[in-house]
Coordinates of C-alpha atoms in Angstrom, one line a residue:
Chain J
M8 CA 0.0 0.1 -0.1
E9 CA 2.5 2.4 0.7
S10 CA 4.0 2.1 -2.9
L11 CA 0.7 3.4 -4.0
A12 CA 0.9 6.5 -1.3
P13 CA 3.3 8.7 -2.7
F14 CA 1.3 8.8 -6.0
R15 CA -2.3 10.1 -5.5
Q16 CA -3.0 13.5 -3.3
K17 CA -2.7 12.9 0.5
S18 CA -6.4 13.8 0.7
H19 CA -7.0 10.1 -0.8
A20 CA -4.3 8.6 0.8
K21 CA -5.4 9.1 4.1
D22 CA -8.5 7.8 3.0
F23 CA -7.5 4.7 1.5
M24 CA -4.9 3.6 4.4
N25 CA -7.9 4.4 6.9
I26 CA -9.8 1.7 5.5
N27 CA -6.7 0.0 5.3
K28 CA -6.7 -0.2 8.7
S29 CA -9.8 -0.9 9.2
A30 CA -10.1 -3.7 7.8
L31 CA -6.7 -4.7 9.3
S32 CA -9.0 -5.0 12.0
R33 CA -11.0 -7.8 11.7
P34 CA -13.3 -9.3 12.7
F35 CA -14.9 -6.2 14.6
S36 CA -13.0 -3.0 13.6
G37 CA -15.5 -0.4 13.8
N38 CA -15.4 1.3 10.9
R39 CA -18.4 3.2 9.4
V40 CA -17.0 2.6 6.1
L41 CA -20.3 0.7 5.1
P42 CA -23.5 2.6 5.9
G43 CA -26.6 1.8 7.4
F44 CA -25.4 1.2 10.8
Q45 CA -28.4 4.2 12.8
L46 CA -30.8 2.5 10.6
T47 CA -30.5 -1.3 11.0
L48 CA -29.6 -0.2 15.2
G49 CA -32.9 1.6 15.1
F50 CA -34.8 -1.1 13.6
T51 CA -33.2 -3.7 15.3
L52 CA -33.7 -1.7 19.2
L53 CA -37.2 -0.5 18.2
Y54 CA -38.5 -3.8 16.9
L55 CA -36.7 -5.6 19.6
C56 CA -39.1 -3.5 22.8
L57 CA -41.8 -3.7 21.0
I58 CA -42.8 -6.8 20.7
V59 CA -40.1 -8.6 23.3
L60 CA -39.2 -5.9 25.8
F61 CA -42.3 -3.7 26.2
P62 CA -44.3 -6.9 26.8
L63 CA -42.7 -8.6 29.6
S64 CA -42.0 -5.6 30.8
A65 CA -45.8 -5.6 31.4
L66 CA -45.3 -8.9 32.3
L67 CA -43.2 -7.6 35.5
L68 CA -45.0 -4.4 36.1
N69 CA -48.4 -6.1 36.9
T70 CA -47.4 -8.7 39.6
L71 CA -45.9 -5.8 41.0
S72 CA -49.5 -3.8 41.4
M73 CA -50.3 -7.5 43.1
T74 CA -49.2 -7.7 47.3
W75 CA -46.4 -9.9 48.2
E76 CA -48.8 -12.1 50.5
A77 CA -51.1 -12.6 47.7
F78 CA -48.0 -13.5 45.3
W79 CA -47.1 -15.9 47.8
Q80 CA -50.0 -17.3 48.2
T81 CA -50.2 -18.1 44.5
V82 CA -47.4 -19.6 43.5
S83 CA -47.0 -22.2 47.2
S84 CA -51.2 -23.0 46.5
P85 CA -50.3 -27.3 47.5
R86 CA -52.3 -28.0 43.4
V87 CA -49.5 -25.1 42.1
V88 CA -46.1 -26.1 44.3
A89 CA -47.5 -30.2 42.4
S90 CA -47.4 -28.5 39.2
Y91 CA -43.4 -27.5 40.1
K92 CA -42.6 -31.2 40.9
L93 CA -44.4 -32.5 38.2
S94 CA -43.2 -29.8 35.6
F95 CA -39.6 -29.7 37.2
G96 CA -38.9 -33.9 38.0
A97 CA -40.4 -34.5 34.2
S98 CA -37.6 -32.4 32.7
L99 CA -35.5 -33.2 34.7
A100 CA -36.0 -37.3 33.8
A101 CA -36.4 -36.7 29.9
A102 CA -33.0 -34.7 29.8
S103 CA -31.2 -37.1 31.3
V104 CA -32.9 -39.9 29.2
N105 CA -32.3 -37.9 26.3
A106 CA -28.6 -37.0 27.2
V107 CA -27.8 -40.0 27.7
F108 CA -29.3 -41.7 24.5
G109 CA -28.3 -38.6 22.1
T110 CA -24.7 -38.8 23.6
I111 CA -25.0 -42.1 21.5
L112 CA -26.2 -41.0 18.6
A113 CA -24.4 -38.1 18.1
W114 CA -21.3 -41.1 18.7
V115 CA -22.8 -43.3 16.4
L116 CA -23.7 -40.6 13.6
V117 CA -19.7 -39.3 14.3
R118 CA -17.6 -41.7 14.7
Y119 CA -19.9 -45.3 12.8
Q120 CA -20.6 -46.0 8.8
F121 CA -24.0 -47.5 8.3
P122 CA -27.0 -47.7 6.0
G123 CA -29.8 -45.3 6.4
K124 CA -26.8 -43.2 8.5
K125 CA -27.7 -39.5 6.4
L126 CA -31.8 -40.4 7.3
L127 CA -31.4 -40.9 10.9
D128 CA -29.5 -37.6 11.2
A129 CA -31.5 -35.9 9.7
F130 CA -34.0 -36.7 11.0
V131 CA -32.6 -35.5 14.5
D132 CA -34.2 -32.4 13.9
L133 CA -37.9 -33.9 13.4
P134 CA -39.3 -32.3 17.3
F135 CA -37.7 -28.9 15.8
A136 CA -39.4 -29.3 12.8
L137 CA -42.7 -31.2 14.2
P138 CA -45.5 -28.5 15.0
T139 CA -45.6 -29.3 19.1
A140 CA -49.4 -30.6 19.7
V141 CA -49.4 -32.9 16.1
A142 CA -46.6 -34.8 18.4
G143 CA -48.4 -34.6 21.4
I144 CA -51.3 -36.7 20.0
A145 CA -49.8 -38.6 18.3
L146 CA -48.0 -40.4 21.6
T147 CA -50.7 -40.0 23.5
A148 CA -52.4 -42.2 20.9
L149 CA -49.6 -44.7 20.7
Y150 CA -49.1 -44.9 24.3
A151 CA -53.0 -45.5 25.4
S152 CA -53.9 -48.4 26.8
N153 CA -54.9 -49.2 23.5
G154 CA -52.2 -47.6 21.3
W155 CA -49.6 -49.8 19.1
L156 CA -47.2 -49.6 22.2
G157 CA -49.1 -49.2 25.4
Q158 CA -50.9 -52.1 24.3
H159 CA -47.7 -53.9 24.7
L160 CA -46.7 -51.8 28.0
A161 CA -50.4 -51.9 29.9
K162 CA -49.2 -56.5 30.0
F163 CA -46.1 -55.2 32.2
D164 CA -48.8 -53.3 34.2
I165 CA -46.7 -50.3 32.8
K166 CA -49.2 -46.9 31.6
V167 CA -47.6 -44.3 30.1
A168 CA -51.1 -42.4 28.7
F169 CA -52.7 -40.1 31.3
T170 CA -49.7 -40.0 34.4
P171 CA -46.8 -38.4 35.3
L172 CA -44.4 -41.4 32.9
G173 CA -45.8 -39.7 30.2
V174 CA -44.7 -36.8 30.5
A175 CA -42.0 -37.1 30.7
V176 CA -42.4 -39.4 27.9
A177 CA -43.0 -36.3 25.3
L178 CA -40.7 -33.7 27.2
V179 CA -38.0 -36.6 26.3
F180 CA -39.9 -36.4 22.3
I181 CA -39.1 -32.5 22.2
G182 CA -35.6 -32.6 23.9
L183 CA -34.2 -34.5 21.6
P184 CA -32.9 -33.2 19.7
F185 CA -30.4 -30.6 21.7
V186 CA -28.2 -33.2 23.2
V187 CA -27.4 -35.0 19.7
R188 CA -27.0 -31.5 17.8
T189 CA -24.5 -29.9 20.5
V190 CA -22.2 -33.1 20.7
Q191 CA -22.0 -33.6 17.7
P192 CA -20.4 -31.3 16.5
V193 CA -17.3 -31.1 19.6
L194 CA -17.2 -34.9 18.5
E195 CA -15.9 -33.6 14.8
D196 CA -13.3 -31.6 15.9
S197 CA -11.7 -34.1 18.8
E198 CA -8.9 -34.9 17.5
K199 CA -8.2 -38.4 16.6
E200 CA -4.5 -38.1 17.5
L201 CA -5.1 -38.1 21.7
E202 CA -6.9 -41.6 20.9
E203 CA -4.2 -42.7 19.2
A204 CA -1.3 -41.1 21.8
A205 CA -3.9 -43.0 24.8
A206 CA -4.0 -46.1 23.3
C207 CA -0.8 -46.2 22.4
L208 CA 0.4 -45.7 25.8
G209 CA -1.5 -48.6 27.0
A210 CA -4.7 -46.9 27.8
N211 CA -7.4 -49.4 26.7
R212 CA -11.0 -49.0 24.6
L213 CA -12.8 -47.8 27.5
Q214 CA -10.3 -45.9 29.7
T215 CA -9.6 -43.9 26.0
F216 CA -13.6 -43.2 26.4
L217 CA -13.4 -41.5 29.5
R218 CA -10.4 -40.9 30.4
V219 CA -10.2 -38.4 27.2
I220 CA -13.1 -39.4 24.8
L221 CA -15.1 -37.8 27.8
P222 CA -13.5 -35.1 29.1
T223 CA -13.5 -33.8 25.7
I224 CA -17.0 -33.8 25.0
F225 CA -18.3 -33.8 28.4
P226 CA -19.4 -29.8 29.0
A227 CA -21.3 -30.3 24.9
V228 CA -23.5 -33.1 26.9
L229 CA -23.9 -30.7 30.0
T230 CA -25.2 -27.9 27.7
G231 CA -27.5 -30.4 26.0
F232 CA -28.8 -31.9 29.0
A233 CA -29.8 -28.0 30.1
L234 CA -31.2 -26.2 26.6
A235 CA -33.7 -29.7 26.5
F236 CA -34.6 -29.5 30.4
A237 CA -35.3 -25.3 29.5
R238 CA -37.0 -26.5 26.5
A239 CA -38.8 -29.1 28.4
L240 CA -39.4 -26.7 31.6
G241 CA -41.3 -24.7 29.5
E242 CA -43.0 -27.0 27.3
Y243 CA -46.6 -26.9 26.3
G244 CA -48.3 -27.7 23.5
S245 CA -46.9 -31.6 23.3
V246 CA -47.7 -32.5 27.3
I247 CA -51.3 -31.4 27.9
F248 CA -52.3 -34.7 25.6
I249 CA -51.0 -37.3 27.7
A250 CA -50.3 -35.9 30.7
G251 CA -53.9 -36.0 31.4
N252 CA -54.3 -32.8 33.3
M253 CA -55.1 -34.4 37.0
P254 CA -54.6 -31.9 39.9
M255 CA -52.0 -33.0 41.8
V256 CA -50.6 -35.3 40.2
S257 CA -50.3 -34.8 36.2
E258 CA -50.5 -30.5 36.2
I259 CA -47.7 -28.6 34.0
T260 CA -46.8 -25.4 35.1
P261 CA -47.7 -23.6 31.9
L262 CA -50.9 -26.3 32.4
L263 CA -52.6 -23.9 35.5
I264 CA -50.7 -20.3 33.8
I265 CA -54.0 -21.1 31.5
T266 CA -56.3 -22.1 34.5
K267 CA -56.2 -19.6 36.0
L268 CA -56.3 -17.2 32.4
E269 CA -60.1 -19.0 31.3
Q270 CA -60.3 -18.5 35.3
Y271 CA -60.2 -14.7 34.1
D272 CA -57.9 -15.2 37.3
Y273 CA -55.1 -12.2 35.9
K274 CA -53.2 -11.9 38.8
G275 CA -52.4 -15.3 39.5
A276 CA -51.6 -16.7 35.8
T277 CA -49.1 -13.6 36.2
A278 CA -47.7 -14.7 39.4
I279 CA -47.0 -18.6 38.1
A280 CA -45.3 -16.6 35.0
V281 CA -43.1 -14.8 36.6
V282 CA -41.9 -18.0 38.9
M283 CA -41.5 -19.0 35.0
L284 CA -39.8 -16.5 33.8
G285 CA -37.4 -16.6 37.1
A286 CA -36.8 -20.1 36.6
S287 CA -36.0 -20.0 32.5
F288 CA -33.8 -17.3 33.7
V289 CA -31.5 -19.3 36.1
M290 CA -31.3 -21.6 33.2
L291 CA -30.3 -18.6 30.9
L292 CA -27.2 -17.8 33.0
A293 CA -26.4 -21.7 33.5
I294 CA -26.2 -22.4 29.4
N295 CA -24.4 -19.0 28.9
L296 CA -21.9 -19.9 31.3
L297 CA -22.1 -23.8 30.2
Q298 CA -21.0 -22.2 26.7
A299 CA -18.4 -20.2 27.5
W300 CA -16.8 -23.4 28.9
M301 CA -17.3 -25.0 26.0
R302 CA -15.8 -22.9 24.3
N303 CA -13.0 -22.5 26.4
N304 CA -12.7 -26.7 26.5
S305 CA -11.7 -25.8 22.8
T306 CA -9.6 -23.0 23.2
K307 CA -7.5 -24.6 25.3
E308 CA -7.7 -27.9 23.5
R309 CA -6.4 -26.2 19.8
K310 CA -3.4 -24.9 21.4
Chain Y
M9 CA 6.6 -23.6 10.3
S10 CA 6.0 -22.4 6.5
A11 CA 6.4 -26.3 4.6
A12 CA 5.1 -28.4 7.5
I13 CA 1.1 -26.5 7.5
P14 CA 0.8 -27.6 3.7
A15 CA 2.7 -31.1 4.5
M16 CA -0.2 -31.8 7.9
T17 CA -2.7 -30.6 5.5
T18 CA -1.8 -33.0 3.0
V19 CA -1.6 -36.5 5.7
A20 CA -4.8 -35.2 7.6
E21 CA -7.1 -34.4 3.8
P22 CA -7.9 -38.4 3.6
R23 CA -9.0 -39.4 6.2
R24 CA -12.1 -36.5 6.1
I25 CA -13.6 -38.6 3.0
E26 CA -12.7 -41.8 2.8
P27 CA -14.0 -44.0 5.3
P28 CA -11.3 -43.6 7.9
Y29 CA -8.7 -45.0 8.8
M30 CA -9.4 -47.0 11.8
P31 CA -5.9 -49.0 13.6
A32 CA -7.6 -51.8 16.4
A33 CA -6.1 -49.7 19.4
T34 CA -8.8 -46.5 18.3
T35 CA -11.7 -48.7 17.8
E36 CA -14.3 -50.0 19.4
P37 CA -15.0 -54.0 19.6
T38 CA -17.2 -54.7 16.5
W39 CA -19.9 -55.8 19.1
V40 CA -20.2 -53.1 21.5
R41 CA -20.0 -51.3 17.5
L42 CA -23.3 -53.0 16.4
S43 CA -24.8 -52.2 20.0
L44 CA -24.6 -49.2 20.3
I45 CA -25.5 -48.6 16.7
G46 CA -29.0 -51.4 17.0
I47 CA -29.5 -48.5 21.1
A48 CA -29.3 -45.3 18.7
L49 CA -32.2 -46.8 16.6
L50 CA -34.3 -48.2 18.7
F51 CA -34.5 -45.0 20.0
S52 CA -35.0 -42.9 16.9
V53 CA -37.8 -45.9 16.0
L54 CA -39.6 -45.1 18.9
F55 CA -38.9 -41.5 19.4
L56 CA -38.7 -40.4 16.5
L57 CA -40.4 -43.0 13.5
I58 CA -43.3 -44.4 14.9
P59 CA -44.8 -41.3 16.4
L60 CA -45.2 -39.8 13.1
A61 CA -46.3 -43.0 11.5
A62 CA -49.2 -43.1 14.2
V63 CA -50.0 -39.6 12.0
F64 CA -50.6 -41.0 8.4
V65 CA -51.7 -44.6 9.9
E66 CA -54.6 -42.6 12.6
A67 CA -55.0 -39.7 9.9
L68 CA -55.9 -42.6 7.0
K69 CA -58.0 -44.4 9.4
K70 CA -61.1 -44.0 8.2
G71 CA -59.9 -44.9 4.7
W72 CA -58.9 -41.3 1.6
E73 CA -62.4 -40.0 1.8
A74 CA -62.6 -39.8 5.3
Y75 CA -59.3 -38.2 4.8
A76 CA -60.3 -35.6 1.7
M77 CA -63.6 -35.2 3.7
A78 CA -61.9 -33.8 6.4
I79 CA -59.4 -31.8 5.5
M80 CA -61.6 -30.0 3.1
D81 CA -64.6 -29.0 5.3
D82 CA -64.9 -25.5 5.7
D83 CA -62.9 -25.3 10.0
A84 CA -60.1 -27.2 8.4
L85 CA -59.6 -24.8 5.4
S86 CA -60.3 -21.4 7.5
A87 CA -57.8 -22.8 9.9
I88 CA -55.2 -23.5 7.0
R89 CA -55.7 -20.6 5.3
L90 CA -55.3 -18.1 9.2
T91 CA -52.5 -20.7 9.4
L92 CA -51.1 -19.4 5.8
L93 CA -51.7 -15.7 6.7
T94 CA -50.4 -15.6 9.5
A95 CA -46.4 -17.4 8.6
A96 CA -46.7 -14.7 5.4
I97 CA -46.7 -11.4 8.0
A98 CA -44.7 -13.2 11.5
V99 CA -42.1 -15.0 9.1
P100 CA -41.3 -11.6 6.3
A101 CA -41.7 -9.4 9.3
N102 CA -38.8 -11.4 11.5
L103 CA -37.4 -11.4 8.2
V104 CA -36.4 -8.1 8.0
F105 CA -35.8 -7.7 11.0
G106 CA -32.9 -10.8 10.8
V107 CA -31.1 -9.0 8.5
A108 CA -31.2 -5.9 9.6
A109 CA -30.1 -7.2 13.0
S110 CA -27.3 -9.1 11.3
W111 CA -25.6 -6.2 9.4
A112 CA -26.2 -4.1 12.3
I113 CA -24.4 -6.8 15.2
A114 CA -22.2 -8.8 12.0
K115 CA -20.4 -5.5 10.5
F116 CA -20.0 -3.2 13.6
D117 CA -18.9 -3.0 16.8
F118 CA -20.4 -1.0 20.1
R119 CA -21.3 -1.3 22.9
G120 CA -23.6 -3.5 24.9
K121 CA -23.6 -6.4 21.9
S122 CA -23.6 -9.2 23.5
L123 CA -26.6 -7.9 25.8
L124 CA -28.3 -7.3 22.4
L125 CA -27.1 -10.7 21.5
T126 CA -28.6 -11.9 25.3
L127 CA -32.2 -9.9 24.2
I128 CA -33.1 -11.2 20.5
D129 CA -32.3 -14.8 21.8
L130 CA -35.1 -14.1 24.8
P131 CA -37.8 -15.3 23.3
F132 CA -36.1 -19.0 22.3
S133 CA -36.0 -19.5 26.8
V134 CA -39.6 -18.0 27.6
S135 CA -42.0 -21.0 27.3
P136 CA -44.9 -20.3 24.7
V137 CA -48.1 -20.0 27.5
I138 CA -46.0 -17.6 28.7
S139 CA -45.7 -15.6 25.5
G140 CA -49.1 -15.0 24.7
L141 CA -49.8 -14.7 28.5
I142 CA -47.5 -11.4 27.9
Y143 CA -50.2 -10.2 24.9
V144 CA -53.1 -10.7 26.9
L145 CA -52.1 -8.4 29.9
L146 CA -51.5 -5.6 26.8
F147 CA -54.2 -6.0 24.9
G148 CA -57.2 -8.1 26.8
A149 CA -60.6 -6.3 27.8
H150 CA -58.4 -6.1 31.4
G151 CA -55.0 -4.9 30.1
W152 CA -53.0 -2.0 29.7
F153 CA -54.4 -1.0 26.6
G154 CA -57.8 -3.4 27.3
A155 CA -60.3 0.2 27.6
W156 CA -58.2 2.0 25.2
L157 CA -59.5 -0.2 22.6
L158 CA -62.1 -1.0 23.3
E159 CA -63.3 2.3 23.2
H160 CA -61.0 2.4 19.3
D161 CA -63.5 -0.6 19.0
I162 CA -60.8 -2.6 17.6
Q163 CA -59.8 -6.2 18.2
I164 CA -56.4 -7.3 18.9
L165 CA -57.1 -10.2 21.6
F166 CA -58.8 -13.2 19.8
A167 CA -57.9 -11.9 16.7
V168 CA -56.0 -12.2 13.9
P169 CA -53.7 -9.3 15.4
G170 CA -53.3 -11.5 18.5
I171 CA -52.2 -14.5 16.8
V172 CA -50.4 -12.5 14.7
L173 CA -48.2 -10.8 17.2
A174 CA -47.5 -14.3 19.5
T175 CA -46.5 -16.0 16.5
I176 CA -43.9 -13.3 16.3
F177 CA -42.6 -13.3 19.5
V178 CA -42.4 -16.6 19.4
T179 CA -40.2 -16.5 15.5
F180 CA -38.4 -13.4 17.4
P181 CA -34.6 -15.1 17.0
F182 CA -35.1 -17.6 14.0
V183 CA -33.3 -15.9 11.5
A184 CA -31.2 -13.5 12.9
R185 CA -29.8 -16.6 14.6
E186 CA -28.7 -17.8 11.4
L187 CA -27.4 -14.2 10.2
I188 CA -25.0 -13.2 13.0
P189 CA -23.1 -16.0 13.3
L190 CA -22.9 -16.0 8.8
M191 CA -22.1 -12.6 8.4
Q192 CA -19.9 -12.4 11.2
T193 CA -17.5 -14.7 9.3
Q194 CA -17.7 -13.7 6.0
G195 CA -16.0 -10.6 7.9
N196 CA -16.4 -6.4 5.5
E197 CA -13.6 -6.4 2.8
E198 CA -16.2 -8.0 0.8
E199 CA -18.3 -4.6 0.9
E200 CA -15.6 -2.8 1.4
A201 CA -14.7 -3.0 -1.9
A202 CA -18.3 -2.5 -3.4
L203 CA -18.4 0.7 -1.7
V204 CA -14.0 2.0 -2.6
L205 CA -15.7 1.0 -6.0
G206 CA -18.6 3.2 -6.0
A207 CA -21.4 1.3 -5.1
S208 CA -23.9 2.7 -3.2
G209 CA -25.4 1.5 0.2
W210 CA -27.5 -0.6 -0.8
R211 CA -26.5 -2.0 -4.2
T212 CA -23.7 -3.2 -1.6
F213 CA -26.0 -5.1 -0.1
W214 CA -28.3 -6.0 -2.8
H215 CA -25.6 -7.3 -4.9
V216 CA -22.6 -8.1 -2.6
T217 CA -24.2 -9.6 0.8
L218 CA -27.7 -11.3 -0.3
P219 CA -25.6 -13.6 -2.4
N220 CA -23.0 -14.3 0.2
I221 CA -25.7 -15.1 2.8
K222 CA -28.9 -16.4 1.3
W223 CA -28.3 -20.2 2.2
G224 CA -28.7 -18.6 5.2
L225 CA -31.2 -16.2 5.4
L226 CA -33.0 -19.5 3.5
Y227 CA -32.0 -21.6 6.3
G228 CA -33.4 -18.9 9.2
V229 CA -36.6 -18.4 6.7
I230 CA -37.6 -21.8 6.6
L231 CA -36.8 -23.0 10.1
C232 CA -39.0 -19.4 10.7
N233 CA -41.4 -20.4 8.7
A234 CA -42.0 -24.6 11.0
R235 CA -42.2 -23.0 13.8
A236 CA -45.1 -20.0 12.6
M237 CA -47.3 -22.3 10.8
G238 CA -47.3 -25.3 13.8
E239 CA -47.0 -22.7 17.4
F240 CA -49.9 -24.1 19.4
G241 CA -49.1 -22.6 23.2
A242 CA -48.8 -18.2 22.1
V243 CA -51.2 -19.4 19.7
S244 CA -53.4 -21.0 21.7
V245 CA -53.4 -18.2 24.3
V246 CA -54.8 -15.6 22.6
S247 CA -56.6 -17.4 20.0
G248 CA -59.9 -17.3 21.6
H249 CA -60.7 -20.8 19.9
I250 CA -64.0 -19.2 18.1
R251 CA -63.8 -22.0 15.3
G252 CA -63.8 -21.3 11.8
E253 CA -62.6 -17.5 13.1
T254 CA -59.4 -17.9 14.8
N255 CA -58.5 -21.2 14.9
T256 CA -55.1 -21.9 13.6
M257 CA -53.7 -25.8 12.0
P258 CA -52.9 -26.6 15.5
L259 CA -55.4 -25.6 17.4
Q260 CA -58.1 -27.3 15.4
V261 CA -56.2 -30.3 15.6
E262 CA -56.4 -29.7 19.7
I263 CA -60.6 -29.0 19.3
L264 CA -61.3 -32.1 16.8
Y265 CA -58.5 -34.4 18.8
N266 CA -60.9 -32.7 22.5
E267 CA -64.3 -33.9 20.6
Y268 CA -63.3 -37.5 20.4
N269 CA -62.5 -36.5 16.1
F270 CA -59.9 -38.7 16.2
A271 CA -59.8 -38.4 12.6
A272 CA -60.5 -35.5 12.1
A273 CA -57.5 -34.4 14.0
F274 CA -55.1 -35.9 13.0
S275 CA -55.9 -35.8 9.4
V276 CA -55.4 -32.2 9.5
A277 CA -52.3 -33.3 11.9
S278 CA -50.8 -34.9 8.8
L279 CA -50.8 -32.0 7.2
L280 CA -48.7 -29.9 9.7
A281 CA -46.0 -33.3 9.3
L282 CA -46.4 -33.5 5.8
L283 CA -45.0 -29.5 6.4
A284 CA -42.2 -30.8 8.6
L285 CA -41.0 -33.4 6.9
V286 CA -40.1 -30.4 2.9
T287 CA -38.9 -28.6 6.1
L288 CA -36.4 -31.4 6.9
A289 CA -35.8 -31.9 3.5
L290 CA -34.8 -27.9 2.6
K291 CA -33.1 -28.6 5.6
T292 CA -31.0 -31.0 4.6
F293 CA -30.1 -29.4 1.0
I294 CA -29.3 -26.2 2.5
E295 CA -27.2 -27.4 5.3
S296 CA -25.7 -29.7 2.9
R297 CA -25.1 -25.9 0.0
L298 CA -24.3 -24.0 3.1
D299 CA -21.6 -26.4 3.9
H300 CA -20.4 -26.2 0.8
G301 CA -19.4 -23.3 0.6
E302 CA -17.9 -23.3 3.4
D303 CA -15.3 -26.0 1.8
T304 CA -14.9 -23.8 -1.1
D305 CA -15.2 -20.5 0.2
P306 CA -11.5 -20.6 1.8
E307 CA -9.7 -21.7 -1.6
E308 CA -11.8 -18.1 -3.7
H309 CA -9.1 -16.2 -1.5
T310 CA -6.2 -17.5 -2.0
K311 CA -6.4 -18.1 -5.3

């Protein structure tokens, strides 16, 4: 660039240098060579405020108009507490099932060759693409006492539909892609050399897996688990059909919000919603921390 | 050092394309491999394939005639129309937002960027029921704007605008999330070059940026559309379930199912399941294009 500069007028040369400097300091140049910053950022903020922030703040402000006693009484009534237990427990169980089987799925998809692998890979995302209500009625039809799967389970006296177990089954379906899709890229990037080194040093395959592979993918498994858990906590559509919705037994927290709304108990619905929102924020924070850990882990490995 | 890098890549290259060379020490015994593949397949068949198959089997249980009748039913047709209308408004709205947000975030540097990214992701961590509830609190009869809306005879809740708003909320992050990382990795050089060569801002966007991000854009739009058409929880809260008027397809499925009209419910559900299959197919196709783009891009730059 310096060889070009002397042939240019000074002001032009300066512009040129500026552009060049900004191009060097990629990826975030901080330059304003490109137009449209104010327009796009302004629009982004306006749209974000109108659609997301303003309505969400309405929820929080509405709770402020409640007294603390009224709020506490609503969110700690036995029926609501029973629903927390179910939502929390079933989500935990479903996310755990997904952590185990999702890791196996990711492993199989990355490491092995078998017919139908590409199809399976595409199908893993089905729970993201299939509307939750459709998943809900399909699972209910399958696990009802006269359904394809339910009638066989009934022989062993296992009831799935209209019990807490059914809630967990629906949540396993909903959370299935999360663990697979977070573990898969990490396994793809993991270095085979480390495993070879472990083998050379005399480790058997199980030792290599436990001491070399598992530490590499563990942050990803945990992140996928947290994502599946967070999604399961708020899930509604797929659960309400299979749950049976018996108060104190198989009633999830999101359904209670709807029930309160149908009784025109706006305050009660808002109070429960705020508790759920709090839980979501805690999960969001946890997931962000986990993802930072994941990134650290992978950059350390590169070095 | 510079000689060592190409040598390393040539060694690593064939391993990625051909089935990997696996010495016995770094693979699992055959029985472990086969049983892992077996477990993965069994789990996917049980939780993905059987539920999907159940939708179509149940839909066609009473034959093709009943199937066609259920879909050509007036209420079903109006539900289909409403679903298409909702997606036709919500998807373009979030598309424009996604492009604007990713331009501002990926091309410029400013304070509070990570906070903005978190806020954009926020609707994903909010339960769909709460996404509906916040609009009830704003526009419902007892909501903030309820009295004013009633006075001016404007109906938002239990009408199309409410359904569209709730859908926009739940599909808010899809396009932006897809585009921001894509545009960040592409950097600013190409746009800067176009501007230096005298192109206007818009022309740069249409002729330089858009061709670069088109597959990512399409990917986001497809996922956004699938969710917009399939959303159940949020829409169920704001819709009011008025037959033939404010029922989207997922809500129509629910109503038919609750009336024990299972065949009709599954018929409408099968349309949504088809949508999911089309979404998965397009998604897989676009992913291959995106991977392709990533593979060829570095070569183009070095040439």
